[in-house]
Coordinates of N, CA and C in Angstrom, one line a residue:
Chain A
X1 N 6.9 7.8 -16.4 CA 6.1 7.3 -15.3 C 6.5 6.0 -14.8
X2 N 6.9 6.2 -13.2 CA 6.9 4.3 -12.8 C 5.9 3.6 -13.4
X3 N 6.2 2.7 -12.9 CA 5.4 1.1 -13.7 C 6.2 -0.2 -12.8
X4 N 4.8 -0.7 -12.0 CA 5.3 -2.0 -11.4 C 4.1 -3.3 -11.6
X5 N 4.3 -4.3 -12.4 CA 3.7 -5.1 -12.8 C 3.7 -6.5 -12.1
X6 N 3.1 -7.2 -11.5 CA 2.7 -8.2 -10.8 C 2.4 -9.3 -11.6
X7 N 2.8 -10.2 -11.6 CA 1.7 -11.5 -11.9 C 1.8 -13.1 -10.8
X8 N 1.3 -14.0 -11.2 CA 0.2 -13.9 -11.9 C -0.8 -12.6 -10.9
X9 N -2.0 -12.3 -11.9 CA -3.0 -11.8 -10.7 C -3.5 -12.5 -9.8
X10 N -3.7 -13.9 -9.9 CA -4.3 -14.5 -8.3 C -3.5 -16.1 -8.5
X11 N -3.3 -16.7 -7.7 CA -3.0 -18.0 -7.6 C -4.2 -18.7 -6.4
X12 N -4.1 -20.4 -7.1 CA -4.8 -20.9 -6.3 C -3.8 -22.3 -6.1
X13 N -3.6 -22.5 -5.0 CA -3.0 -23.6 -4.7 C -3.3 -24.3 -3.1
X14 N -2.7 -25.5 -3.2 CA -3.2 -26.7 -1.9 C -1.8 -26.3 -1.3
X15 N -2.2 -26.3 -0.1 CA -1.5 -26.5 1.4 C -0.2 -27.4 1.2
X16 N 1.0 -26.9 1.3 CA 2.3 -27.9 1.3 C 2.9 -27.5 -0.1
X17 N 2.0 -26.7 -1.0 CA 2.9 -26.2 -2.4 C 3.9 -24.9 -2.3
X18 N 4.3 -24.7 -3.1 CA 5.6 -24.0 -3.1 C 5.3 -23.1 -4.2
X19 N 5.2 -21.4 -3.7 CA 4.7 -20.6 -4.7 C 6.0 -19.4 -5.0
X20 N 6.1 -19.4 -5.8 CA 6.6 -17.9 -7.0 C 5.8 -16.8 -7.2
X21 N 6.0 -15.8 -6.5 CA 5.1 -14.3 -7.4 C 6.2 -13.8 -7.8
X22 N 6.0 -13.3 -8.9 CA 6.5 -11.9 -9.5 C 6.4 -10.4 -9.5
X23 N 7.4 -9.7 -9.8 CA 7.3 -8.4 -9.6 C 8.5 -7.3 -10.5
X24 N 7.7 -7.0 -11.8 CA 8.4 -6.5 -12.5 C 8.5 -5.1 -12.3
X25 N 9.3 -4.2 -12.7 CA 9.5 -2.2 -12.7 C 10.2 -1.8 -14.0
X26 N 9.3 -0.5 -13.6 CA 10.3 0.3 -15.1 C 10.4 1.8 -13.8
X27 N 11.5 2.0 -13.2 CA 11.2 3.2 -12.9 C 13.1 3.9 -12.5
X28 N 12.6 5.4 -12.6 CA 13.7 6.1 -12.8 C 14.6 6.3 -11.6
X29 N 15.9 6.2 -11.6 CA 16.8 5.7 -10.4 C 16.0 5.2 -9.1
X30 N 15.9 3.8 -9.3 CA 15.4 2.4 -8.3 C 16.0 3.3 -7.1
X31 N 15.6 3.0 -5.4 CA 15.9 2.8 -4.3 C 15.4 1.8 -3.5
X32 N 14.2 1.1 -3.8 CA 14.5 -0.1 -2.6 C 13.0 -0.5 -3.4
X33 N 12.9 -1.9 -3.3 CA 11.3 -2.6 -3.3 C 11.1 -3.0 -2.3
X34 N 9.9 -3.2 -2.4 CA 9.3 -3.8 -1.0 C 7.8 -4.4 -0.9
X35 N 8.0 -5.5 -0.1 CA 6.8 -6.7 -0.7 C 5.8 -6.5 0.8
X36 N 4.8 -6.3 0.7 CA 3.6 -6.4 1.6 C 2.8 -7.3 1.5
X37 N 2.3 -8.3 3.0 CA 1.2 -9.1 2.7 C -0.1 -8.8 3.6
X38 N -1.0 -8.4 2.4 CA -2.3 -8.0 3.3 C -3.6 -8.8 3.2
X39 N -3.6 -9.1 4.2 CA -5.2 -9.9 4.7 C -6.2 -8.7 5.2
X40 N -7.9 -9.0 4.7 CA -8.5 -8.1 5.1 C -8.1 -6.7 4.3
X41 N -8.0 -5.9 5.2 CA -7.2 -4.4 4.7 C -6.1 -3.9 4.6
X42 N -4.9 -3.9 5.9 CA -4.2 -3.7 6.1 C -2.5 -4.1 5.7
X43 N -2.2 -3.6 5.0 CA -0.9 -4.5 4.4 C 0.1 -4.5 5.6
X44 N 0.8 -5.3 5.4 CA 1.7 -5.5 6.2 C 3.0 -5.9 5.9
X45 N 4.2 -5.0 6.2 CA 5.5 -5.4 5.7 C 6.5 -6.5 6.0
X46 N 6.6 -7.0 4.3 CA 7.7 -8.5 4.7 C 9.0 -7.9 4.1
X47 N 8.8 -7.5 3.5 CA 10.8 -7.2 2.7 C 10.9 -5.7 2.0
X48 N 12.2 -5.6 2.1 CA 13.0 -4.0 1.5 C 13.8 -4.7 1.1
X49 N 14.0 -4.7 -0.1 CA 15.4 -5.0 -1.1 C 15.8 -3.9 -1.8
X50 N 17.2 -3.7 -1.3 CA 17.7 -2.8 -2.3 C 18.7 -2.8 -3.1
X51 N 19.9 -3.8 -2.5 CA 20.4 -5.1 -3.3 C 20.3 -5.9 -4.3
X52 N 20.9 -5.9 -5.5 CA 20.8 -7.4 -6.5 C 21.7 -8.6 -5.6
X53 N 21.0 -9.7 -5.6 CA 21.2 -11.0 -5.6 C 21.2 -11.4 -4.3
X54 N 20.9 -10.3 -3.0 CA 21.0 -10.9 -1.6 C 19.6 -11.0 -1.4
X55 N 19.4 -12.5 -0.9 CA 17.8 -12.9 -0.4 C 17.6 -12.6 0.8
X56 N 16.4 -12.0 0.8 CA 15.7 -11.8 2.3 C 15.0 -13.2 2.5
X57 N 14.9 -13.1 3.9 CA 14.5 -14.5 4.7 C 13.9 -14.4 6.0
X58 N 12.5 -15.1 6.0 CA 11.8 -14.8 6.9 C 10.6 -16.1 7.0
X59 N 11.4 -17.2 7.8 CA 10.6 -18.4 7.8 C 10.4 -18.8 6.5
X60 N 8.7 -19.1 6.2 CA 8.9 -20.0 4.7 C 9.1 -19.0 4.0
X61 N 9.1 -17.6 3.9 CA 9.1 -16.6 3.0 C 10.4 -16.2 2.3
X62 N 11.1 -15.9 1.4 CA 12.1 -15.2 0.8 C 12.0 -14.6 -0.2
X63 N 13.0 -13.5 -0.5 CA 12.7 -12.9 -1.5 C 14.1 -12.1 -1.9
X64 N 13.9 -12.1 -3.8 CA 15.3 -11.5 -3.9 C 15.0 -10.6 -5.2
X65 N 16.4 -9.7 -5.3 CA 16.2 -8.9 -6.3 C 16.9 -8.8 -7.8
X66 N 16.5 -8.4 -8.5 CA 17.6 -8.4 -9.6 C 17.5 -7.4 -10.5
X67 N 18.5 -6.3 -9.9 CA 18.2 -4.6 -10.5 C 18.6 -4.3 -12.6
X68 N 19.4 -5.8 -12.2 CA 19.9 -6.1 -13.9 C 18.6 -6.1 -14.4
X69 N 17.6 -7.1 -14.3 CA 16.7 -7.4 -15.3 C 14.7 -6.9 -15.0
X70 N 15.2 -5.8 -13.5 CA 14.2 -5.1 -13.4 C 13.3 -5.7 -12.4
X71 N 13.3 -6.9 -11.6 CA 12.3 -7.6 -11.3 C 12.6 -8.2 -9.6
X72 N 11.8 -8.6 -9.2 CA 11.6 -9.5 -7.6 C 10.5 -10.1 -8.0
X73 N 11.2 -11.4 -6.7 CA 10.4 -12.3 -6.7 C 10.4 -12.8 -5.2
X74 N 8.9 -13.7 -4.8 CA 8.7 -13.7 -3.7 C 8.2 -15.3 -3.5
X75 N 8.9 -16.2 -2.7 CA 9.1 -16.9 -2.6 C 7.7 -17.6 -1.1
X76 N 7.5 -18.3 -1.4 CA 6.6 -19.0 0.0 C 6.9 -20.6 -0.2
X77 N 7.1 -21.0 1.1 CA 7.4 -22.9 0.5 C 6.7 -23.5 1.4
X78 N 6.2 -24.2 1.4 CA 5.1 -25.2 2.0 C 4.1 -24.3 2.5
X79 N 3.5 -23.9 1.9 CA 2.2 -23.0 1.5 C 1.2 -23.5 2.5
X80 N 0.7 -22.3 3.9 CA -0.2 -23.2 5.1 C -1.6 -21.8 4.3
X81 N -2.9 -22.5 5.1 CA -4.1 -21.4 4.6 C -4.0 -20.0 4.9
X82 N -2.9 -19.8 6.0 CA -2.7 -18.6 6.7 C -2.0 -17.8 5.6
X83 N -1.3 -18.2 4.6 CA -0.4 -17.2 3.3 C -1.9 -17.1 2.6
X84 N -3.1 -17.2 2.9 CA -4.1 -16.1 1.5 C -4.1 -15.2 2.0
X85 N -4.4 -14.6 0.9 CA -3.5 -13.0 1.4 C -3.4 -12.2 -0.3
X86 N -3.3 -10.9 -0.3 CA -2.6 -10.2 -1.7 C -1.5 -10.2 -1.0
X87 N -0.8 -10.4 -1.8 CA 1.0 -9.7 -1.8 C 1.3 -8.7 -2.7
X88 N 1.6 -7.5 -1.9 CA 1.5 -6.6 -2.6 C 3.4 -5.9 -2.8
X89 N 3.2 -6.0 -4.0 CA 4.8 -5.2 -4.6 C 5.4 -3.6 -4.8
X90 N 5.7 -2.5 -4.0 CA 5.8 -1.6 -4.5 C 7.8 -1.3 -4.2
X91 N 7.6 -0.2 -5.9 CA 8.6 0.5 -5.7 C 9.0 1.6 -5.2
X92 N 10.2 2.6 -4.6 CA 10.5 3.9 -4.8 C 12.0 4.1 -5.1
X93 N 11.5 5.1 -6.1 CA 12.3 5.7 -6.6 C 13.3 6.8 -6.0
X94 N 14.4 7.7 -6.7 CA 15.1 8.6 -5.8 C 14.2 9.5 -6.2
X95 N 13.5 9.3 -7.3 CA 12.9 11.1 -8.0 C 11.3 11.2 -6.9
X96 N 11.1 10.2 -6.1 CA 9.8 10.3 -5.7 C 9.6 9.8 -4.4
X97 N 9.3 10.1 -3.0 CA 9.2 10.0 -2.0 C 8.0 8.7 -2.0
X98 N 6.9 8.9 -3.4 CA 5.9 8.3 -3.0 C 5.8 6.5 -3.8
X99 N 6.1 6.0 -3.0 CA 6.3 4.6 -3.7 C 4.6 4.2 -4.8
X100 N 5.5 3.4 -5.5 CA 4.2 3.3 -6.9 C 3.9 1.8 -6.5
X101 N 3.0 1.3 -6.2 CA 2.0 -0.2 -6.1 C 1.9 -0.7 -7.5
X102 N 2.4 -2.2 -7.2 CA 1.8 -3.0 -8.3 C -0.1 -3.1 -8.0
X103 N -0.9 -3.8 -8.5 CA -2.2 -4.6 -8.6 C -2.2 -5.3 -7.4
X104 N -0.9 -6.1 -7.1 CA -1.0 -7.3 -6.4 C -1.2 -9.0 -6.6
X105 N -1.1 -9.5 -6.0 CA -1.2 -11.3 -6.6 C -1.9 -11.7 -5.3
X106 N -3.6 -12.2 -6.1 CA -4.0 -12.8 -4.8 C -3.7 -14.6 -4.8
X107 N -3.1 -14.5 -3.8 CA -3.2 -16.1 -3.4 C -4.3 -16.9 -2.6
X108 N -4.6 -17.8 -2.9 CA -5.6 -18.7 -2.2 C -4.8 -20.2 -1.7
X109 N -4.8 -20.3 -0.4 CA -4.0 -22.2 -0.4 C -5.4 -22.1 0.3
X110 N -5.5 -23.6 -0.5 CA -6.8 -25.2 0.2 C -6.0 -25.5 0.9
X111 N -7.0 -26.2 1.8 CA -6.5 -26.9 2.8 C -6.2 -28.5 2.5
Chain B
X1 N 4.3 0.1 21.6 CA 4.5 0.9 20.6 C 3.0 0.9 19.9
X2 N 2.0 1.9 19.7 CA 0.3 1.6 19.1 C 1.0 1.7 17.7
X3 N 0.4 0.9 16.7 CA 0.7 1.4 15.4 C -0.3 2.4 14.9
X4 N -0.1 2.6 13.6 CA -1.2 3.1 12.9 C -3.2 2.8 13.3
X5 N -3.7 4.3 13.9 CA -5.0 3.6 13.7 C -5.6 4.5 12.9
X6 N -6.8 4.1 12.5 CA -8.0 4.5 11.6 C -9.1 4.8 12.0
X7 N -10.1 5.6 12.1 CA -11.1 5.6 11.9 C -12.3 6.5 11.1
X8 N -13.6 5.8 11.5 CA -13.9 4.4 11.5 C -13.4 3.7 11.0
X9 N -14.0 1.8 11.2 CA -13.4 1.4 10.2 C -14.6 0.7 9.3
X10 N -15.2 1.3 9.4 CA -16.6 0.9 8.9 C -17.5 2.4 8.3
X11 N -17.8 2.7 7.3 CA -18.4 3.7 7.2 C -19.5 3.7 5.7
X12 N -21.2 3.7 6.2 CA -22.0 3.8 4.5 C -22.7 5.2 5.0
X13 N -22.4 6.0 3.7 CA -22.8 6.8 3.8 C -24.2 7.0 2.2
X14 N -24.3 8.1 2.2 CA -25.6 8.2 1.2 C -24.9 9.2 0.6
X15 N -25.1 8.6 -1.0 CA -24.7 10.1 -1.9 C -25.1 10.8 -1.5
X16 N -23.9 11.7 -1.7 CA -24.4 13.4 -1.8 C -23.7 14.0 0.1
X17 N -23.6 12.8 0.7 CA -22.9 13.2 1.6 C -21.8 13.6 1.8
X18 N -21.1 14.7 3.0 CA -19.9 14.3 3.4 C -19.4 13.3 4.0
X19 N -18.0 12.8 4.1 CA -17.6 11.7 5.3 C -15.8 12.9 5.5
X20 N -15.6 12.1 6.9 CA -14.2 12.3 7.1 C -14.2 11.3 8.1
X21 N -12.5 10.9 7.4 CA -11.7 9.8 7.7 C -10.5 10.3 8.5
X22 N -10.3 9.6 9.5 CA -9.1 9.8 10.1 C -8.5 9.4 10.3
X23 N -7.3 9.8 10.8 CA -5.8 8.6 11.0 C -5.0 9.1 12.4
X24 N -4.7 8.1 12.9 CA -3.4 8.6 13.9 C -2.2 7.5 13.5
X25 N -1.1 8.5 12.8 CA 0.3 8.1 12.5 C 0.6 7.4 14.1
X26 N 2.3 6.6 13.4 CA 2.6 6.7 15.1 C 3.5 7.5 15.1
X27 N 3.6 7.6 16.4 CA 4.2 9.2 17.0 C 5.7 9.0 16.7
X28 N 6.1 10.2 16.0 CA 7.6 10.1 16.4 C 7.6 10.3 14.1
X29 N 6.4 9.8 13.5 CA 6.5 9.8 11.9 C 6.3 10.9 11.1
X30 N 7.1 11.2 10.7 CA 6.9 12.8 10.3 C 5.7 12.6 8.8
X31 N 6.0 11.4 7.7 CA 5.5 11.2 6.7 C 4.2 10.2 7.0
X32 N 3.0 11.1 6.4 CA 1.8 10.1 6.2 C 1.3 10.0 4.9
X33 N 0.7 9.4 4.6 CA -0.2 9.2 3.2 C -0.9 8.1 3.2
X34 N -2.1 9.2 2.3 CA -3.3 8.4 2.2 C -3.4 7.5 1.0
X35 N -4.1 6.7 0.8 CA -3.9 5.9 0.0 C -5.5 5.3 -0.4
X36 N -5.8 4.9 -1.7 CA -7.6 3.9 -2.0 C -7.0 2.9 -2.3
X37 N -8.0 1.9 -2.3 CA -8.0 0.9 -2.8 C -9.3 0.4 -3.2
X38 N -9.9 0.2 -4.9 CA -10.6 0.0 -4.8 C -11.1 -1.1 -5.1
X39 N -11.8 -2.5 -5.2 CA -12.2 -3.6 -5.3 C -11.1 -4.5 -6.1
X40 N -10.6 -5.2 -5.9 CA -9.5 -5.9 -7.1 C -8.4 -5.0 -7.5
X41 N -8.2 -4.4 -7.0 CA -7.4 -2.6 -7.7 C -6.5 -2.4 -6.9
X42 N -4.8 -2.4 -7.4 CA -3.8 -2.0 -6.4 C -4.0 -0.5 -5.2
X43 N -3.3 -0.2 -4.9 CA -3.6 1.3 -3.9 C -2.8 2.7 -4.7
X44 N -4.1 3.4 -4.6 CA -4.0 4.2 -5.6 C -3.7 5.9 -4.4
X45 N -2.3 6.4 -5.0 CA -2.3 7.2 -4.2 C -2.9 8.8 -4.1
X46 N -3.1 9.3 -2.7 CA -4.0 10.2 -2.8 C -3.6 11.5 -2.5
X47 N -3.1 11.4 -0.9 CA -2.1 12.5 -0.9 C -0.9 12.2 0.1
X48 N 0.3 12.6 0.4 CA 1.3 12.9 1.1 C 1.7 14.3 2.1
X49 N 1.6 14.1 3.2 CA 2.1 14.9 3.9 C 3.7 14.4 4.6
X50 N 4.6 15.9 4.7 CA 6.3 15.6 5.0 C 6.5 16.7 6.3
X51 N 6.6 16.4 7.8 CA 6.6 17.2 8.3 C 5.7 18.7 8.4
X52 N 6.6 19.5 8.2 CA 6.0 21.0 7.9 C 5.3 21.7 6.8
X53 N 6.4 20.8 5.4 CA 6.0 20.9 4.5 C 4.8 20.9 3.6
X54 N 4.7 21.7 2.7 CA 3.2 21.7 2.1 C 2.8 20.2 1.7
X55 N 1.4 19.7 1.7 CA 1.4 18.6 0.6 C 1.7 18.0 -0.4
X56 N 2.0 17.2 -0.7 CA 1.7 16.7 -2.2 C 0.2 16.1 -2.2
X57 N -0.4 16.9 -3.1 CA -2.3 16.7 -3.4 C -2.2 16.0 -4.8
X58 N -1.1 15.9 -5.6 CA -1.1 15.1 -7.0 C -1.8 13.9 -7.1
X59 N -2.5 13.1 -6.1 CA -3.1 12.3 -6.6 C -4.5 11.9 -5.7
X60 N -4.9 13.1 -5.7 CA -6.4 13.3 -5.4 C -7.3 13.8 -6.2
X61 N -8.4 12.5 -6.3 CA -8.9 12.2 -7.8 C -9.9 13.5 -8.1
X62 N -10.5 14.5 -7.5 CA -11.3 15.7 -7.7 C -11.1 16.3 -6.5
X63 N -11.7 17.8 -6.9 CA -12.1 19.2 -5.8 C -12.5 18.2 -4.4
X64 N -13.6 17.4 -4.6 CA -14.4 16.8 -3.5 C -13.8 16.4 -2.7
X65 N -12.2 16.2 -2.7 CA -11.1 15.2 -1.7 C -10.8 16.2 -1.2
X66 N -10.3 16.3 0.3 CA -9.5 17.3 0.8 C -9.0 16.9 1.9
X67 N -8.0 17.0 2.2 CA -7.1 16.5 3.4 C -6.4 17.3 4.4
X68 N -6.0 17.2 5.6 CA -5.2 18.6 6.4 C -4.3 17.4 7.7
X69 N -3.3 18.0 8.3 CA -2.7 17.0 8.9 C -2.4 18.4 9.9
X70 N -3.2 17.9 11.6 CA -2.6 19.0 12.2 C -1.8 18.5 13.3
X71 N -0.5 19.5 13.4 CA 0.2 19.6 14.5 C 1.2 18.6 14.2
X72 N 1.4 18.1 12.9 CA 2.1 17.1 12.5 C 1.8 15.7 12.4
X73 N 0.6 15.3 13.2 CA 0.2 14.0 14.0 C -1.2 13.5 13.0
X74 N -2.4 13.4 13.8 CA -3.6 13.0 12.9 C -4.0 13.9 11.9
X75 N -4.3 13.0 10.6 CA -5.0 13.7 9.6 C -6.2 13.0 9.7
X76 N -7.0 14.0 8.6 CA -8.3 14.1 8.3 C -9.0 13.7 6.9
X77 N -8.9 13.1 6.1 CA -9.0 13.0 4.9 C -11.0 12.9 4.9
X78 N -11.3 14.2 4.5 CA -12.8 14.7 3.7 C -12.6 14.5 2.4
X79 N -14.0 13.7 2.4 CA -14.8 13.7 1.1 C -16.3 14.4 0.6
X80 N -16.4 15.6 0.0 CA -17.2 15.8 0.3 C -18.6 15.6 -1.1
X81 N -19.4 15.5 -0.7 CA -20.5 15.5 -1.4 C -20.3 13.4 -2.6
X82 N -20.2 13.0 -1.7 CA -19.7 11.4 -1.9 C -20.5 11.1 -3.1
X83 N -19.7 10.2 -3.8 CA -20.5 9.6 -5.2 C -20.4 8.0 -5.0
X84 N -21.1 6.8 -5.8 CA -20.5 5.9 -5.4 C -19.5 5.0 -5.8
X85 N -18.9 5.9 -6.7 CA -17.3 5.6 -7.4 C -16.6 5.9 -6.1
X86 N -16.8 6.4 -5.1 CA -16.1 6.8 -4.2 C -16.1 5.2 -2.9
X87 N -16.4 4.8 -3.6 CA -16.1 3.6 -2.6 C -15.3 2.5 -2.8
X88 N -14.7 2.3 -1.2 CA -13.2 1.9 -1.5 C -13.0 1.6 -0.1
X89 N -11.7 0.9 0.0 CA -11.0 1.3 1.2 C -10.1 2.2 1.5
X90 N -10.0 3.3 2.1 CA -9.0 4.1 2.2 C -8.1 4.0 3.3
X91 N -6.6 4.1 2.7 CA -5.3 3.1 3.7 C -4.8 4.6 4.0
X92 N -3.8 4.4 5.3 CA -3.3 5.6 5.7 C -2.0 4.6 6.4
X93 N -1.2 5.2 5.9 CA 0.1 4.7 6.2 C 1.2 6.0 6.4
X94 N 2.0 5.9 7.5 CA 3.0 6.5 8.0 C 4.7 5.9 8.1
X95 N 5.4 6.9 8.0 CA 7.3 6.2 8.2 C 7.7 7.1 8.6
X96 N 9.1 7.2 9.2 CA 10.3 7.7 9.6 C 10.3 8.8 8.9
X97 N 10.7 8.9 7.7 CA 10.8 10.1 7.5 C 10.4 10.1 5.7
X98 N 10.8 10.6 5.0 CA 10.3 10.2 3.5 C 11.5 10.1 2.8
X99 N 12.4 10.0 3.3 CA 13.7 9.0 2.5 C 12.9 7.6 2.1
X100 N 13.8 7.2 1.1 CA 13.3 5.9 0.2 C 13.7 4.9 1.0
X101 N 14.3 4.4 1.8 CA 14.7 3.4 2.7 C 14.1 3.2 3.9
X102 N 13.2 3.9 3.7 CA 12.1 3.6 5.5 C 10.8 2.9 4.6
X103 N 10.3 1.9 5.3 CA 9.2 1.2 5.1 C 8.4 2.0 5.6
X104 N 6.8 1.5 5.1 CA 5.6 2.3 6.2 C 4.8 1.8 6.0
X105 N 4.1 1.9 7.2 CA 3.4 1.4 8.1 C 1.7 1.7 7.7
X106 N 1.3 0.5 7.7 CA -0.3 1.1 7.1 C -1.4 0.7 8.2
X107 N -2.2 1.5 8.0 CA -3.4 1.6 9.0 C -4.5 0.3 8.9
X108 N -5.4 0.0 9.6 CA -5.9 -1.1 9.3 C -7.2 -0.9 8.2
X109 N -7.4 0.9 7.8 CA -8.4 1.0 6.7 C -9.6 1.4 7.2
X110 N -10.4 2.6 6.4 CA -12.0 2.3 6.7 C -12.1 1.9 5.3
X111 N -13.6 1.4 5.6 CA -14.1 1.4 4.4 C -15.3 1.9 4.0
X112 N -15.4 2.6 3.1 CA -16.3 3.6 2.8 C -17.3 3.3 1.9
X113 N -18.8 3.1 2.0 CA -19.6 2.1 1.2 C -20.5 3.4 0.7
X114 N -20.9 3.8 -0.5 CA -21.5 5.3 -0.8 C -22.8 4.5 -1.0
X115 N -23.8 4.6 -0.5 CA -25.1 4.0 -1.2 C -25.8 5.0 -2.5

């Protein structure tokens, strides 16, 4: 069975910090991750990595992969109130059309 | 280009009711799926539809769930006789096709309050 593991579960941090999520997998022949940030309800897509070691980039956002050690990570740097939000992590596999969801990591920035 | 919509996006219903939720993919996406989410709880999947092809219903939590996708375009996701473990938000997201390399696209959600 996939398995995609997030942490931390929530962060709280001030405005101008510089945050790290994680995003671990156990699943059977990888095809791409992909990180969503949703406010409210609707998730919304920031990255497809299917690549080890090439960073995606998208203003303060980046994010990279590493199929060696199973994991992504997502990057935010100078952290404005507008990044609260879950960020949500999911994988797909070749054996499965239907990508598996981590929990998510909610973030909170103060102002 | 409209993206994904939903509706409602608001819905309390009273145990023991039915509800049906809808979706309009955007045009042109052969692959939809529905998707819960329930309070602090990643998105838990429900079903998949692929073109012509039959569903995948593997992760529809009882009999009471039932879904139909016509003409390739808007589905319908029924719930019938609602409990209020059944409350959640329910996501509907669509892609390209169901290769592993297309992103998709999620609806903005109803949310379903069972009194």
């Amino acid at each position: 069975e996939d398995k995609v593991v997030q942490s931390p579960l929530s962060l709280v941090v001030h405005e101008g910090d510089t945050v790290t999520l994680n995003c671990s997998y156990e699943v059977t022949n990888f095809r791409s991750l992909l990180w969503y940030k949703q406010e409210k309800k609707a998730p919304t897509f920031l990255f497809m990595l299917t690549s080890s070691g090439i960073e995606k980039k998208s203003g303060r956002l980046s994010s990279i992969l590493d199929k060696k050690e199973l994991f992504s990570i997502l990057n935010i740097t100078a952290t404005q109130t507008g990044d609260s939000a879950i960020y949500l992590c999911a994988v797909r596999s070749g054996g499965s059309y239907i990508p598996t969801f981590g929990r998510g990591t909610s973030l909170i920035v103060h102002p | 280009g409209a993206g994904v919509s939903q509706s409602p996006s608001n819905k309390v219903t009273e145990k023991g009711k039915d509800v049906e939720l809808r979706c309009d993919p955007i045009s042109g996406h052969t692959a939809l799926y529905w998707y819960r989410q329930s309070l602090g709880q990643g998105l838990e999947f429900l079903i998949y539809f692929q073109g012509n092809s039959a569903p995948d219903k593997s992760g529809l939590p009882s009999d009471r769930f039932s879904a139909e996708r016509t003409g390739g375009s808007v589905s319908t996701l029924t719930i019938q006789r609602t409990q209020q473990e059944d409350s959640a938000v329910y996501l509907c997201a669509s892609s390209l096709a169901e290769r592993s390399y297309n992103e998709q696209f999620f609806g903005p959600g109803t949310r379903l309050t069972v009194l």
